[in-house]
CSV table of C-alpha atoms in Angstrom, one decimal:
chain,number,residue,atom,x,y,z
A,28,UNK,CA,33.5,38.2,-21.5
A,29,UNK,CA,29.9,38.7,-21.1
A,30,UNK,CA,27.6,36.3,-19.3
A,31,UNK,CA,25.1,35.1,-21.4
A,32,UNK,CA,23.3,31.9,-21.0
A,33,UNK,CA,23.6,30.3,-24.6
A,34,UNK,CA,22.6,26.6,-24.8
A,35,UNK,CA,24.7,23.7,-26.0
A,36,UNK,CA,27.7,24.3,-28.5
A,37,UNK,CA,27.4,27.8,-28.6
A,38,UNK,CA,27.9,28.3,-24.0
A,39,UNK,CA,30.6,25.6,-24.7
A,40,UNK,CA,32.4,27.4,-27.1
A,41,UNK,CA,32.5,31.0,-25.3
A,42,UNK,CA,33.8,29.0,-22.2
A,43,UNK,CA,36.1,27.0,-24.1
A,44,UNK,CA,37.3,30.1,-25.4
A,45,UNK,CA,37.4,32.0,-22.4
A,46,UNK,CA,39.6,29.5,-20.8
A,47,UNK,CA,41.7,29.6,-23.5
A,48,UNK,CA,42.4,33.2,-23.5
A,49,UNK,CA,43.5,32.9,-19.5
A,50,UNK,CA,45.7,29.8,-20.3
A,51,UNK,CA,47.8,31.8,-23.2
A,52,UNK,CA,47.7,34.9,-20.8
A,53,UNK,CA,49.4,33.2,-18.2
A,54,UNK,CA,51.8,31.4,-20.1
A,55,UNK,CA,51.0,27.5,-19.7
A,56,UNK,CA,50.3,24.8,-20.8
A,57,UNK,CA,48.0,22.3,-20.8
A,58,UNK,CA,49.4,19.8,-18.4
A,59,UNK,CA,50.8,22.7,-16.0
A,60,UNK,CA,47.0,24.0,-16.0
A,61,UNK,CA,46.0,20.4,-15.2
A,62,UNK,CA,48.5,20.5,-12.3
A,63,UNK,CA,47.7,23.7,-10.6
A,64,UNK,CA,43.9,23.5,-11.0
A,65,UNK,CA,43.9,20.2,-9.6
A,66,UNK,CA,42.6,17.9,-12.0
A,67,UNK,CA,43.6,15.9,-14.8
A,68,UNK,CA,45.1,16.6,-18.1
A,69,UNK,CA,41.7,15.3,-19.8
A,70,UNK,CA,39.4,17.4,-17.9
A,71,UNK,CA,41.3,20.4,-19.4
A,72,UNK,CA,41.0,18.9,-23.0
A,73,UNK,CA,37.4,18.5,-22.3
A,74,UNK,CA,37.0,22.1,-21.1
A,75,UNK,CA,38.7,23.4,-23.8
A,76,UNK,CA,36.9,21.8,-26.5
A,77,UNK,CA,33.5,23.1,-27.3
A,78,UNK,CA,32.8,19.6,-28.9
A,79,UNK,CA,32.9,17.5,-25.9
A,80,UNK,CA,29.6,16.7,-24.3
A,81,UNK,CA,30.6,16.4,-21.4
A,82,UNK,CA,28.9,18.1,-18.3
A,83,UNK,CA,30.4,21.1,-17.1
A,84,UNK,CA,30.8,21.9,-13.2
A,85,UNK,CA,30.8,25.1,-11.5
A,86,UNK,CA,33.9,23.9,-9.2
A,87,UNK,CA,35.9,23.0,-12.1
A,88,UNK,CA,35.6,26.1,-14.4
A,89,UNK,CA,36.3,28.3,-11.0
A,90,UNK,CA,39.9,26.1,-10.2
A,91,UNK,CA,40.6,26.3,-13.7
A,92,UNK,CA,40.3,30.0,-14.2
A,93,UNK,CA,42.1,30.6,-10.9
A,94,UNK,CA,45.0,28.0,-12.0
A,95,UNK,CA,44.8,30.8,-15.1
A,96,UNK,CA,44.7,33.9,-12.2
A,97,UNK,CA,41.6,35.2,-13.5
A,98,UNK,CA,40.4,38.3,-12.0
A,99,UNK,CA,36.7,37.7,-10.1
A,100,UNK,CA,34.9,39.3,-12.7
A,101,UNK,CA,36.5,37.0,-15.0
A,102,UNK,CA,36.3,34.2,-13.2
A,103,UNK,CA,32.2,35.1,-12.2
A,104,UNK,CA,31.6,35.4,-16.1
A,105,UNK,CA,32.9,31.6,-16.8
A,106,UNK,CA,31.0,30.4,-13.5
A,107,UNK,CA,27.7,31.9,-15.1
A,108,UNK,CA,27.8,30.3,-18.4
A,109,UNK,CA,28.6,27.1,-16.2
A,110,UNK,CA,25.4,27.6,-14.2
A,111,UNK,CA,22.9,28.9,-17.5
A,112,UNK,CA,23.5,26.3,-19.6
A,113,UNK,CA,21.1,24.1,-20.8
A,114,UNK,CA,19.5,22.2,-23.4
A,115,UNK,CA,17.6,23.7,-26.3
A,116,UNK,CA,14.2,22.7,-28.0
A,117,UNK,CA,16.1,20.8,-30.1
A,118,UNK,CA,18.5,18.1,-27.9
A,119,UNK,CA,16.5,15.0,-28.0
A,120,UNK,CA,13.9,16.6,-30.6
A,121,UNK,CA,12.7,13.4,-32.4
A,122,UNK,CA,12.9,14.5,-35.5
A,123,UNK,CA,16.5,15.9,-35.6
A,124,UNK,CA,19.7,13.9,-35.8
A,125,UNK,CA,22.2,14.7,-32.9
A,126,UNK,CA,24.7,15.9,-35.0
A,127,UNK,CA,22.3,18.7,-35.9
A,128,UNK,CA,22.3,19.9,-32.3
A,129,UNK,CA,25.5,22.3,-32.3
A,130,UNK,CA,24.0,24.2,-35.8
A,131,UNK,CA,20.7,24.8,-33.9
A,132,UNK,CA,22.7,26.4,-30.8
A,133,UNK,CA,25.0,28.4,-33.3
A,134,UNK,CA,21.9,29.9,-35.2
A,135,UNK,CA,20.8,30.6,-31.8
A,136,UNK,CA,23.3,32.8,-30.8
A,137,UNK,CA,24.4,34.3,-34.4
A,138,UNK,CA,23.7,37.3,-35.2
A,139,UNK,CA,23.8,36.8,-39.3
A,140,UNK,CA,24.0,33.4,-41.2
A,141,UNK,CA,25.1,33.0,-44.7
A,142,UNK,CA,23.8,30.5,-46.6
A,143,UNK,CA,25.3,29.4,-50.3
A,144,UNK,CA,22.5,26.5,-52.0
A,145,UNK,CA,23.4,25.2,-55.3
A,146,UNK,CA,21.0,22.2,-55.5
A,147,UNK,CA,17.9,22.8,-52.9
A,148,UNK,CA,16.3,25.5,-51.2
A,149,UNK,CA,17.5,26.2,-47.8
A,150,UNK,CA,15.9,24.3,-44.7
A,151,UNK,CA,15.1,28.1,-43.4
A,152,UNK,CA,13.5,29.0,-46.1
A,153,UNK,CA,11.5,25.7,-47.5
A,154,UNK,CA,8.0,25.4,-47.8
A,155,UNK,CA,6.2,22.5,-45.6
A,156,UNK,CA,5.2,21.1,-48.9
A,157,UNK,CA,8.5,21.2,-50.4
A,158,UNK,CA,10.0,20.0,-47.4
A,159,UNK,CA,7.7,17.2,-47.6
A,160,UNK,CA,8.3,16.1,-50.7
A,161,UNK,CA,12.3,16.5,-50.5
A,162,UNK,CA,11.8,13.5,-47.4
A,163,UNK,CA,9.5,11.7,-48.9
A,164,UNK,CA,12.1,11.8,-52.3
A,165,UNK,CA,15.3,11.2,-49.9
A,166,UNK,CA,13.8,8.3,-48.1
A,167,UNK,CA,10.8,6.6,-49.8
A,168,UNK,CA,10.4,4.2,-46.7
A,169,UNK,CA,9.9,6.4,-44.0
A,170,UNK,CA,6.4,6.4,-42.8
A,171,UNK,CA,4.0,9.5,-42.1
A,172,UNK,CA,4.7,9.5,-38.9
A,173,UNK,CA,8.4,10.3,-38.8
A,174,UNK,CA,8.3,12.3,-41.9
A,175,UNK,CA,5.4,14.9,-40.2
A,176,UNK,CA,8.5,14.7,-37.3
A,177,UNK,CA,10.9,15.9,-39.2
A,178,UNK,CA,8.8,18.4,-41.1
A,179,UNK,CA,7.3,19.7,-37.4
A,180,UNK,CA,11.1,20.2,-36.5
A,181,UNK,CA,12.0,22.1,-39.7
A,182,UNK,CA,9.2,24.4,-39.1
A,183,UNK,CA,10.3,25.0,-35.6
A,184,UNK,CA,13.9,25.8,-36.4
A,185,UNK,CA,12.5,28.6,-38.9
A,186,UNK,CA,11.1,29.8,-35.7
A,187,UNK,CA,14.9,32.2,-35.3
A,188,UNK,CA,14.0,34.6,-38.5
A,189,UNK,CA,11.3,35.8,-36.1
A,190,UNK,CA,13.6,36.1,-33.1
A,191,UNK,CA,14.0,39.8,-31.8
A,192,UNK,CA,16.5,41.6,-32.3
A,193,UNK,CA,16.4,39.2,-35.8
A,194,UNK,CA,19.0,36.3,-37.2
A,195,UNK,CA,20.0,38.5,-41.0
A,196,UNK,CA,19.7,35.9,-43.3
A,197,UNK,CA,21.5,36.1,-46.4
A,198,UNK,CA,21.2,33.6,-48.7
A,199,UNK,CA,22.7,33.0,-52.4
A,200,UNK,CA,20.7,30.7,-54.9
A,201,UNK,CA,22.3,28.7,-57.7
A,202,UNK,CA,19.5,29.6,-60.3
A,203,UNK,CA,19.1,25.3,-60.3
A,204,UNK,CA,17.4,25.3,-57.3
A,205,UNK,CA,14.8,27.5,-59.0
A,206,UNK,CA,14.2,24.6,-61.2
A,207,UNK,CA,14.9,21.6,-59.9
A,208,UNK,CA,11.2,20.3,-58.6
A,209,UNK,CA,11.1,18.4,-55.3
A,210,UNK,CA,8.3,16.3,-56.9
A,211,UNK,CA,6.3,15.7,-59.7
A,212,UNK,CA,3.8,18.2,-58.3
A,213,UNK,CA,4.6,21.6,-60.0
A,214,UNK,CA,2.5,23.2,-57.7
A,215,UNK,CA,5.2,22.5,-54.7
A,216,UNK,CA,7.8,24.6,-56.2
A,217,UNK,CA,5.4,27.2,-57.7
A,218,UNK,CA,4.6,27.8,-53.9
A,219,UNK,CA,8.4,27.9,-53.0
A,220,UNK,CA,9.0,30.3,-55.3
A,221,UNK,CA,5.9,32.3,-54.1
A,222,UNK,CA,7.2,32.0,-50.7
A,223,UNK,CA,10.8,32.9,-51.2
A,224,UNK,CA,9.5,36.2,-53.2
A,225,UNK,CA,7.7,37.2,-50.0
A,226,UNK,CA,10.3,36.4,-47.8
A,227,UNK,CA,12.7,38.1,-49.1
A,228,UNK,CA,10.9,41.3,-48.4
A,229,UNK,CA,11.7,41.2,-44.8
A,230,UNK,CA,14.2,43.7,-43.7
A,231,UNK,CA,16.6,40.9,-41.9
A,232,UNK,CA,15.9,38.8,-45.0
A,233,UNK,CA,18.7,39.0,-48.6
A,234,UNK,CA,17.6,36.7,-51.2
A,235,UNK,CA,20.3,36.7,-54.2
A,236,UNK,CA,20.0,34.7,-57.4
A,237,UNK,CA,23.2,33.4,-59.1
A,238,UNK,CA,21.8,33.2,-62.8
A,239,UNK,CA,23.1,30.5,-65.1
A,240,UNK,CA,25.2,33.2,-67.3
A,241,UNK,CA,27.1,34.2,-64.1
A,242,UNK,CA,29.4,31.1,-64.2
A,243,UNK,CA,30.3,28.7,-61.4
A,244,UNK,CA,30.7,30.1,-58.1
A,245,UNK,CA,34.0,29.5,-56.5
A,246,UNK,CA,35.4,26.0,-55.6
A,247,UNK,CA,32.9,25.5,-52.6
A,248,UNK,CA,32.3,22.3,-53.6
A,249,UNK,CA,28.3,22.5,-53.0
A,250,UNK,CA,25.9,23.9,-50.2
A,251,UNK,CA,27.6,25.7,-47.1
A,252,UNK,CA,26.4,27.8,-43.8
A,253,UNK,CA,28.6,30.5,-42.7
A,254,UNK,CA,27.2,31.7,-38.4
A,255,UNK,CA,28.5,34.6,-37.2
A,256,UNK,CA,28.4,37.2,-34.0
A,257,UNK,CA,30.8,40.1,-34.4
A,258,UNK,CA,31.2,41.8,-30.8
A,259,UNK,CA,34.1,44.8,-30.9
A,260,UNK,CA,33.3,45.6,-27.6
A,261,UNK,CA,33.6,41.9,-26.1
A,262,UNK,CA,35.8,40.0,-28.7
A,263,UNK,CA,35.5,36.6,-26.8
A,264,UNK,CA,31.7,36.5,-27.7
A,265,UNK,CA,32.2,36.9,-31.4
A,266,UNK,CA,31.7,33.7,-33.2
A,267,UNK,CA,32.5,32.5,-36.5
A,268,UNK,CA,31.4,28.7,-37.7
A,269,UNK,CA,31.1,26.9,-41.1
A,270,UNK,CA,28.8,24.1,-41.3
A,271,UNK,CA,29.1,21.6,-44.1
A,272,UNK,CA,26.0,18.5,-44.6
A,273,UNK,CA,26.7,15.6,-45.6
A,274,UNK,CA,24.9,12.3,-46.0
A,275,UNK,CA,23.8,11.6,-42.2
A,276,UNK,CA,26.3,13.8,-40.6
A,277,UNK,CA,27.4,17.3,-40.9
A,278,UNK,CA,31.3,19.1,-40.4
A,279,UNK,CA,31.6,22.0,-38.2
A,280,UNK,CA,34.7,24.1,-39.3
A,281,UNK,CA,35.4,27.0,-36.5
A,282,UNK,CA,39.4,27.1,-37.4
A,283,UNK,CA,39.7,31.5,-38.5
A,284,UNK,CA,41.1,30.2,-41.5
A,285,UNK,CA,38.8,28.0,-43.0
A,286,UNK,CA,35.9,30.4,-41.8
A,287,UNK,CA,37.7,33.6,-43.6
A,288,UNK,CA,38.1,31.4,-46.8
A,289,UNK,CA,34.1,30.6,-46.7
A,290,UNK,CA,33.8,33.9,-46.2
A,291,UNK,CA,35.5,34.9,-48.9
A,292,UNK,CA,34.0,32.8,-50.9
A,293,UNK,CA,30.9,34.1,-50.0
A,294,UNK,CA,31.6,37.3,-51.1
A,295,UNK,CA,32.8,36.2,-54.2
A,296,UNK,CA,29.6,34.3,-55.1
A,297,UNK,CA,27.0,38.0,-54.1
A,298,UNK,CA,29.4,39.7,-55.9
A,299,UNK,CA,28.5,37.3,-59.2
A,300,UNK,CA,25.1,37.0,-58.3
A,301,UNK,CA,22.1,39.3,-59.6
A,302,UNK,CA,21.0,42.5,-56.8
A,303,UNK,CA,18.1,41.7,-54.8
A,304,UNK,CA,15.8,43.4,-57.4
A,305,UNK,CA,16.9,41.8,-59.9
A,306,UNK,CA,16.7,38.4,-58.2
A,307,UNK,CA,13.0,39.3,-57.4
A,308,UNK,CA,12.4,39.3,-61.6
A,309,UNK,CA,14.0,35.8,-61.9
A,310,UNK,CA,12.5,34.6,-59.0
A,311,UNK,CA,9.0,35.6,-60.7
A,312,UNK,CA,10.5,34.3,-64.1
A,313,UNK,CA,11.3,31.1,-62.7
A,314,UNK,CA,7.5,30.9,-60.9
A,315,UNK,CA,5.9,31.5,-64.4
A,316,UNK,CA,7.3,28.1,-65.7
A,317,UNK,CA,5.3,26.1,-63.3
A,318,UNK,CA,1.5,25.6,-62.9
C-alpha cells in the first residue's frame, strides 16, 4: 500500500482498507483484534469504517497493524496516511452540505468519474448562469448571498478537470437535459450548450448524447456518479464508489457489487448513446432551438 496523503473519505477508506487486508491475513476477528491491539471493540469498527468521522491516531493504527503482524513497511504505510490527513477546501466550505464532503475527497483521488444525467446538466460541467438559475429555481427563498455561495463552491469543485495528471470525465446525457431550460432565459441554456460543445474537446473530457430514439437507459432509476482509481501494481489504492443525490442528502455505495452493476449499467447506456461526433451535431442541433 502506497502512502499517499489523500484528504477525508478517500485517506479513510485506503486505511480502512488496509487494516482490513491485515485482519483477514491473520485470521481474526474483530473482537480478538480489539484484544490484542489493546483497545476496544468500537475503536476497531471505527477504524475500519471509512464513514466514521472520527479522528484517527498514529498510536492506534501502529497497535492495530501490529495486533495484524504487519511487516514495518506495512505498518509505516498506515502510520503515514494517519499523519497526512487532513481537511480539504471543501470541509466547512459554506456553501456545501456536509454530506457532500466524502464526493469531493473521492473526485480528489479518482482517476476517472462517470457521470449518467437524465434531467440536469452535471454540476462539473454547468455554466455559472445555469447553475444560478437551477438554485434560484430549487429554492426561490434563498437570498443572493447564499446562492453566490453555493455557486462560488460549484465553480471551485470544477477546479479537478484542470488537475494534472487530469480527472477523465465521461459523462452520458439523456437528450432532455438538452432541452429542459433552467429558466425562462433561453439564453442560459444556449450558453450551456455552447459550453458543453467546447468542453468536450478536451482530451480528459467524453461527452455522449443518449438521443430520444435510443430508448430508456437501463433501470438506473435517474442521475448516478461512478469514482474510480484502478492501481494493478498497488490493488489496496484502487477505489471504486457510487454516489447517488437525493433531496438534502446523498448515498455512497462502495459494496464491489453494487459498484460492478453501475458500471455495467454504464456501459450499457455509451453503448446506446450516439459517438462523441455525433453527439457534437445534436449538441449544436439542440443549441439552434434557443436564442
Amino acid at each position: 500500500m502506497a502512502a499517499r496523503g489523500t484528504a477525508g473519505p478517500a485517506g479513510r477508506m485506503l486505511i480502512a482498507r488496509g487494516l482490513q487486508q491485515l485482519r483477514h491475513r491473520a485470521n481474526l476477528t474483530q473482537t480478538q483484534m480489539a484484544k490484542a491491539a489493546g483497545v476496544s471493540v468500537g475503536t476497531v469498527n471505527r477504524y475500519l469504517d471509512w464513514q466514521d468521522r472520527a479522528r484517527l491516531r498514529v498510536p492506534t493504527i501502529r497497535s492495530l497493524a501490529m495486533a495484524c503482524g504487519a511487516t514495518a513497511e506495512e505498518r509505516e504505510a498506515l502510520e503515514q496516511l494517519v499523519r497526512t490527513q487532513e481537511d480539504g477546501w471543501w470541509v466547512g466550505h459554506p456553501g456545501l452540505p456536509g454530506w457532500m464532503d466524502p464526493l469531493l475527497s473521492f473526485e480528489d483521488y479518482a482517476e476517472y468519474e462517470h457521470i449518467y444525467a437524465n434531467n440536469l446538466v452535471p454540476g462539473l460541467l454547468q455554466t455559472r448562469r445555469y447553475a444560478t438559475a437551477l438554485h434560484q429555481a430549487q429554492d426561490p427563498r434563498a437570498d443572493t448571498e447564499e446562492i453566490e455561495r453555493k455557486i462560488a463552491a460549484r465553480m471551485q469543485r470544477q477546479t479537478i478537470l484542470d488537475r494534472s495528471p487530469g480527472l477523465h470525465l465521461w459523462v452520458v446525457l439523456d437528450e432532455a437535459v438538452l432541452r429542459r431550460r433552467p429558466s425562462d432565459d433561453d439564453t442560459v441554456m444556449a450558453e450551456q450548450i455552447e459550453h458543453l460543445m467546447t468542453i468536450a474537446q478536451r482530451p480528459n473530457i467524453d461527452i455522449q448524447v443518449l438521443p430520444f430514439h435510443a430508448g430508456h437507459s437501463a433501470g438506473s432509476g435517474g442521475h448516478y456518479l461512478i469514482l474510480g482509481r484502478d492501481d494493478v501494481r498497488e490493488p489496496a489504492d484502487a477505489m471504486g464508489i457510487v454516489y447517488l443525490e437525493l433531496h438534502r442528502r446523498g448515498v455512497y455505495l462502495d459494496d464491489p457489487g453494487d459498484v460492478q452493476a453501475y458500471k455495467l449499467m454504464f456501459d450499457y447506456a455509451r453503448s446506446k448513446a450516439a459517438d462523441t461526433t455525433v453527439s457534437q451535431k445534436l449538441l449544436a442541433d439542440a443549441r439552434t432551438e434557443f436564442a
